[in-house]
mmCIF file with all atom_site columns, C-alpha atoms in Angstrom:
data_model
loop_
_atom_site.group_PDB
_atom_site.id
_atom_site.type_symbol
_atom_site.label_atom_id
_atom_site.label_alt_id
_atom_site.label_comp_id
_atom_site.label_asym_id
_atom_site.label_entity_id
_atom_site.label_seq_id
_atom_site.pdbx_PDB_ins_code
_atom_site.Cartn_x
_atom_site.Cartn_y
_atom_site.Cartn_z
_atom_site.occupancy
_atom_site.B_iso_or_equiv
_atom_site.pdbx_formal_charge
_atom_site.auth_seq_id
_atom_site.auth_comp_id
_atom_site.auth_asym_id
_atom_site.auth_atom_id
_atom_site.pdbx_PDB_model_num
ATOM 1   C CA . MET A 1 1   ? 0.186  0.098   0.192  1.00 69.00 ? 1   MET A CA 1
ATOM 2   C CA . VAL A 1 2   ? 1.195  3.602   -0.708 1.00 75.00 ? 2   VAL A CA 1
ATOM 3   C CA . ARG A 1 3   ? 0.984  6.597   1.666  1.00 75.00 ? 3   ARG A CA 1
ATOM 4   C CA . GLU A 1 4   ? 0.515  9.353   0.623  1.00 80.00 ? 4   GLU A CA 1
ATOM 5   C CA . ASP A 1 5   ? 3.861  11.061  0.572  1.00 82.00 ? 5   ASP A CA 1
ATOM 6   C CA . GLY A 1 6   ? 4.778  8.188   -1.995 1.00 81.00 ? 6   GLY A CA 1
ATOM 7   C CA . LYS A 1 7   ? 6.586  5.418   0.556  1.00 91.00 ? 7   LYS A CA 1
ATOM 8   C CA . ARG A 1 8   ? 5.671  2.245   0.941  1.00 94.00 ? 8   ARG A CA 1
ATOM 9   C CA . ASN A 1 9   ? 5.640  -0.052  4.335  1.00 94.00 ? 9   ASN A CA 1
ATOM 10  C CA . PHE A 1 10  ? 7.568  -3.536  4.514  1.00 95.00 ? 10  PHE A CA 1
ATOM 11  C CA . ALA A 1 11  ? 7.654  -5.522  7.594  1.00 94.00 ? 11  ALA A CA 1
ATOM 12  C CA . LEU A 1 12  ? 10.717 -7.106  8.780  1.00 94.00 ? 12  LEU A CA 1
ATOM 13  C CA . ARG A 1 13  ? 10.088 -11.347 8.902  1.00 91.00 ? 13  ARG A CA 1
ATOM 14  C CA . GLU A 1 14  ? 12.034 -12.912 11.532 1.00 85.00 ? 14  GLU A CA 1
ATOM 15  C CA . SER A 1 15  ? 10.690 -16.758 11.875 1.00 78.00 ? 15  SER A CA 1
ATOM 16  C CA . GLY A 1 16  ? 7.324  -15.820 11.457 1.00 73.00 ? 16  GLY A CA 1
ATOM 17  C CA . ASP A 1 17  ? 7.185  -12.824 13.313 1.00 82.00 ? 17  ASP A CA 1
ATOM 18  C CA . GLU A 1 18  ? 6.632  -9.350  11.444 1.00 84.00 ? 18  GLU A CA 1
ATOM 19  C CA . SER A 1 19  ? 8.109  -7.249  14.819 1.00 81.00 ? 19  SER A CA 1
ATOM 20  C CA . SER A 1 20  ? 9.642  -4.482  12.931 1.00 91.00 ? 20  SER A CA 1
ATOM 21  C CA . VAL A 1 21  ? 8.384  -2.280  10.148 1.00 94.00 ? 21  VAL A CA 1
ATOM 22  C CA . PHE A 1 22  ? 10.338 0.267   7.945  1.00 95.00 ? 22  PHE A CA 1
ATOM 23  C CA . SER A 1 23  ? 9.250  2.736   5.201  1.00 94.00 ? 23  SER A CA 1
ATOM 24  C CA . GLY A 1 24  ? 10.989 3.092   1.908  1.00 93.00 ? 24  GLY A CA 1
ATOM 25  C CA . ASN A 1 25  ? 10.021 4.591   -1.720 1.00 94.00 ? 25  ASN A CA 1
ATOM 26  C CA . THR A 1 26  ? 11.742 1.030   -2.758 1.00 94.00 ? 26  THR A CA 1
ATOM 27  C CA . PRO A 1 27  ? 11.986 -2.087  -0.883 1.00 95.00 ? 27  PRO A CA 1
ATOM 28  C CA . ARG A 1 28  ? 15.769 -1.670  -1.628 1.00 97.00 ? 28  ARG A CA 1
ATOM 29  C CA . GLN A 1 29  ? 15.323 1.533   0.423  1.00 96.00 ? 29  GLN A CA 1
ATOM 30  C CA . ALA A 1 30  ? 13.731 -0.270  3.257  1.00 96.00 ? 30  ALA A CA 1
ATOM 31  C CA . ALA A 1 31  ? 16.132 -3.398  3.297  1.00 96.00 ? 31  ALA A CA 1
ATOM 32  C CA . LEU A 1 32  ? 19.046 -0.836  3.717  1.00 97.00 ? 32  LEU A CA 1
ATOM 33  C CA . LYS A 1 33  ? 17.189 0.918   6.779  1.00 96.00 ? 33  LYS A CA 1
ATOM 34  C CA . ALA A 1 34  ? 17.120 -2.954  8.328  1.00 95.00 ? 34  ALA A CA 1
ATOM 35  C CA . ALA A 1 35  ? 19.985 -3.724  7.234  1.00 96.00 ? 35  ALA A CA 1
ATOM 36  C CA . ARG A 1 36  ? 21.640 -0.633  9.527  1.00 95.00 ? 36  ARG A CA 1
ATOM 37  C CA . ARG A 1 37  ? 20.348 -2.542  12.388 1.00 94.00 ? 37  ARG A CA 1
ATOM 38  C CA . LEU A 1 38  ? 22.590 -5.334  11.998 1.00 94.00 ? 38  LEU A CA 1
ATOM 39  C CA . GLU A 1 39  ? 25.846 -5.838  14.305 1.00 94.00 ? 39  GLU A CA 1
ATOM 40  C CA . PRO A 1 40  ? 28.582 -4.300  12.152 1.00 95.00 ? 40  PRO A CA 1
ATOM 41  C CA . GLY A 1 41  ? 31.741 -6.052  10.977 1.00 94.00 ? 41  GLY A CA 1
ATOM 42  C CA . SER A 1 42  ? 35.002 -4.201  11.330 1.00 93.00 ? 42  SER A CA 1
ATOM 43  C CA . SER A 1 43  ? 35.098 -3.721  7.500  1.00 93.00 ? 43  SER A CA 1
ATOM 44  C CA . GLU A 1 44  ? 32.763 -3.916  4.486  1.00 93.00 ? 44  GLU A CA 1
ATOM 45  C CA . ASP A 1 45  ? 34.554 -7.748  3.883  1.00 93.00 ? 45  ASP A CA 1
ATOM 46  C CA . GLU A 1 46  ? 34.817 -8.836  7.454  1.00 92.00 ? 46  GLU A CA 1
ATOM 47  C CA . ALA A 1 47  ? 31.071 -8.400  7.789  1.00 94.00 ? 47  ALA A CA 1
ATOM 48  C CA . ASP A 1 48  ? 28.741 -11.399 8.217  1.00 94.00 ? 48  ASP A CA 1
ATOM 49  C CA . ARG A 1 49  ? 25.599 -11.700 5.354  1.00 95.00 ? 49  ARG A CA 1
ATOM 50  C CA . VAL A 1 50  ? 22.047 -12.353 6.817  1.00 95.00 ? 50  VAL A CA 1
ATOM 51  C CA . GLU A 1 51  ? 19.119 -12.878 4.652  1.00 95.00 ? 51  GLU A CA 1
ATOM 52  C CA . LEU A 1 52  ? 16.749 -10.044 5.440  1.00 96.00 ? 52  LEU A CA 1
ATOM 53  C CA . LYS A 1 53  ? 13.017 -10.807 4.385  1.00 95.00 ? 53  LYS A CA 1
ATOM 54  C CA . LEU A 1 54  ? 10.501 -8.086  4.118  1.00 95.00 ? 54  LEU A CA 1
ATOM 55  C CA . ARG A 1 55  ? 7.053  -8.263  3.298  1.00 93.00 ? 55  ARG A CA 1
ATOM 56  C CA . GLU A 1 56  ? 5.269  -5.481  1.268  1.00 93.00 ? 56  GLU A CA 1
ATOM 57  C CA . LYS A 1 57  ? 2.298  -4.432  3.637  1.00 91.00 ? 57  LYS A CA 1
ATOM 58  C CA . GLY A 1 58  ? -1.117 -4.801  1.883  1.00 90.00 ? 58  GLY A CA 1
ATOM 59  C CA . THR A 1 59  ? 0.264  -7.387  -0.655 1.00 91.00 ? 59  THR A CA 1
ATOM 60  C CA . ASP A 1 60  ? 1.318  -10.881 -0.767 1.00 91.00 ? 60  ASP A CA 1
ATOM 61  C CA . LYS A 1 61  ? 4.934  -9.885  -1.800 1.00 93.00 ? 61  LYS A CA 1
ATOM 62  C CA . VAL A 1 62  ? 8.313  -10.817 0.182  1.00 94.00 ? 62  VAL A CA 1
ATOM 63  C CA . HIS A 1 63  ? 11.205 -9.014  -1.009 1.00 96.00 ? 63  HIS A CA 1
ATOM 64  C CA . ILE A 1 64  ? 14.405 -11.143 -0.102 1.00 96.00 ? 64  ILE A CA 1
ATOM 65  C CA . TYR A 1 65  ? 17.945 -9.730  0.433  1.00 97.00 ? 65  TYR A CA 1
ATOM 66  C CA . ASP A 1 66  ? 21.488 -10.130 1.768  1.00 97.00 ? 66  ASP A CA 1
ATOM 67  C CA . GLY A 1 67  ? 22.182 -7.566  3.924  1.00 97.00 ? 67  GLY A CA 1
ATOM 68  C CA . TRP A 1 68  ? 25.560 -6.664  6.138  1.00 97.00 ? 68  TRP A CA 1
ATOM 69  C CA . ALA A 1 69  ? 26.801 -3.334  7.921  1.00 97.00 ? 69  ALA A CA 1
ATOM 70  C CA . TRP A 1 70  ? 29.572 -2.639  8.790  1.00 96.00 ? 70  TRP A CA 1
ATOM 71  C CA . GLU A 1 71  ? 31.703 0.698   11.290 1.00 96.00 ? 71  GLU A CA 1
ATOM 72  C CA . GLU A 1 72  ? 33.024 3.286   9.258  1.00 94.00 ? 72  GLU A CA 1
ATOM 73  C CA . THR A 1 73  ? 34.827 6.675   9.873  1.00 95.00 ? 73  THR A CA 1
ATOM 74  C CA . ALA A 1 74  ? 32.751 9.451   9.824  1.00 94.00 ? 74  ALA A CA 1
ATOM 75  C CA . PRO A 1 75  ? 33.069 11.664  6.868  1.00 94.00 ? 75  PRO A CA 1
ATOM 76  C CA . ASP A 1 76  ? 35.356 14.961  7.461  1.00 94.00 ? 76  ASP A CA 1
ATOM 77  C CA . ASP A 1 77  ? 32.467 17.502  6.677  1.00 95.00 ? 77  ASP A CA 1
ATOM 78  C CA . LYS A 1 78  ? 30.089 15.522  9.334  1.00 95.00 ? 78  LYS A CA 1
ATOM 79  C CA . PRO A 1 79  ? 27.647 17.488  11.431 1.00 96.00 ? 79  PRO A CA 1
ATOM 80  C CA . ASP A 1 80  ? 28.647 18.198  14.656 1.00 95.00 ? 80  ASP A CA 1
ATOM 81  C CA . TRP A 1 81  ? 25.795 15.619  16.342 1.00 97.00 ? 81  TRP A CA 1
ATOM 82  C CA . MET A 1 82  ? 27.321 13.070  14.189 1.00 95.00 ? 82  MET A CA 1
ATOM 83  C CA . PRO A 1 83  ? 29.909 10.662  15.854 1.00 95.00 ? 83  PRO A CA 1
ATOM 84  C CA . SER A 1 84  ? 33.063 9.865   14.743 1.00 94.00 ? 84  SER A CA 1
ATOM 85  C CA . GLU A 1 85  ? 32.201 6.243   13.980 1.00 95.00 ? 85  GLU A CA 1
ATOM 86  C CA . ILE A 1 86  ? 29.193 5.268   11.772 1.00 95.00 ? 86  ILE A CA 1
ATOM 87  C CA . THR A 1 87  ? 27.397 2.358   10.781 1.00 95.00 ? 87  THR A CA 1
ATOM 88  C CA . GLU A 1 88  ? 27.306 1.490   6.845  1.00 96.00 ? 88  GLU A CA 1
ATOM 89  C CA . ALA A 1 89  ? 25.066 -1.097  5.337  1.00 97.00 ? 89  ALA A CA 1
ATOM 90  C CA . ASN A 1 90  ? 24.930 -2.513  1.837  1.00 97.00 ? 90  ASN A CA 1
ATOM 91  C CA . VAL A 1 91  ? 21.903 -5.299  0.353  1.00 97.00 ? 91  VAL A CA 1
ATOM 92  C CA . SER A 1 92  ? 21.880 -7.490  -2.387 1.00 97.00 ? 92  SER A CA 1
ATOM 93  C CA . LYS A 1 93  ? 18.400 -8.638  -3.592 1.00 97.00 ? 93  LYS A CA 1
ATOM 94  C CA . LYS A 1 94  ? 18.117 -12.490 -4.079 1.00 97.00 ? 94  LYS A CA 1
ATOM 95  C CA . GLY A 1 95  ? 14.417 -12.652 -5.314 1.00 96.00 ? 95  GLY A CA 1
ATOM 96  C CA . ILE A 1 96  ? 10.657 -12.103 -4.454 1.00 96.00 ? 96  ILE A CA 1
ATOM 97  C CA . GLU A 1 97  ? 8.099  -14.909 -3.092 1.00 93.00 ? 97  GLU A CA 1
ATOM 98  C CA . HIS A 1 98  ? 4.319  -15.100 -3.040 1.00 93.00 ? 98  HIS A CA 1
ATOM 99  C CA . LEU A 1 99  ? 2.713  -15.281 0.108  1.00 86.00 ? 99  LEU A CA 1
ATOM 100 C CA . GLU A 1 100 ? -0.130 -18.245 0.242  1.00 81.00 ? 100 GLU A CA 1
ATOM 101 C CA . GLU A 1 101 ? -2.558 -17.585 2.742  1.00 64.00 ? 101 GLU A CA 1
#
């Protein structure tokens, strides 16, 4: 279901439970938000890949991604409120499943 501002809601599925909801214009944008909550590795190469399943609210589509996160030094032009170490994330789409209910 698309909201008035054009964003869609995606529920993170973890062993049948949908406890977290992420918003984004695209499924990838919501997956990146979910990936940033993963335990970060020391670098992108060292980060553990975790399968993320996001169900689009109002549909039977489940978007499946591999996601990973890592710690990185903040850029030099960072705002004052930003910490010196930040969490970066990336995702890779594996496919789409359709729920059968």
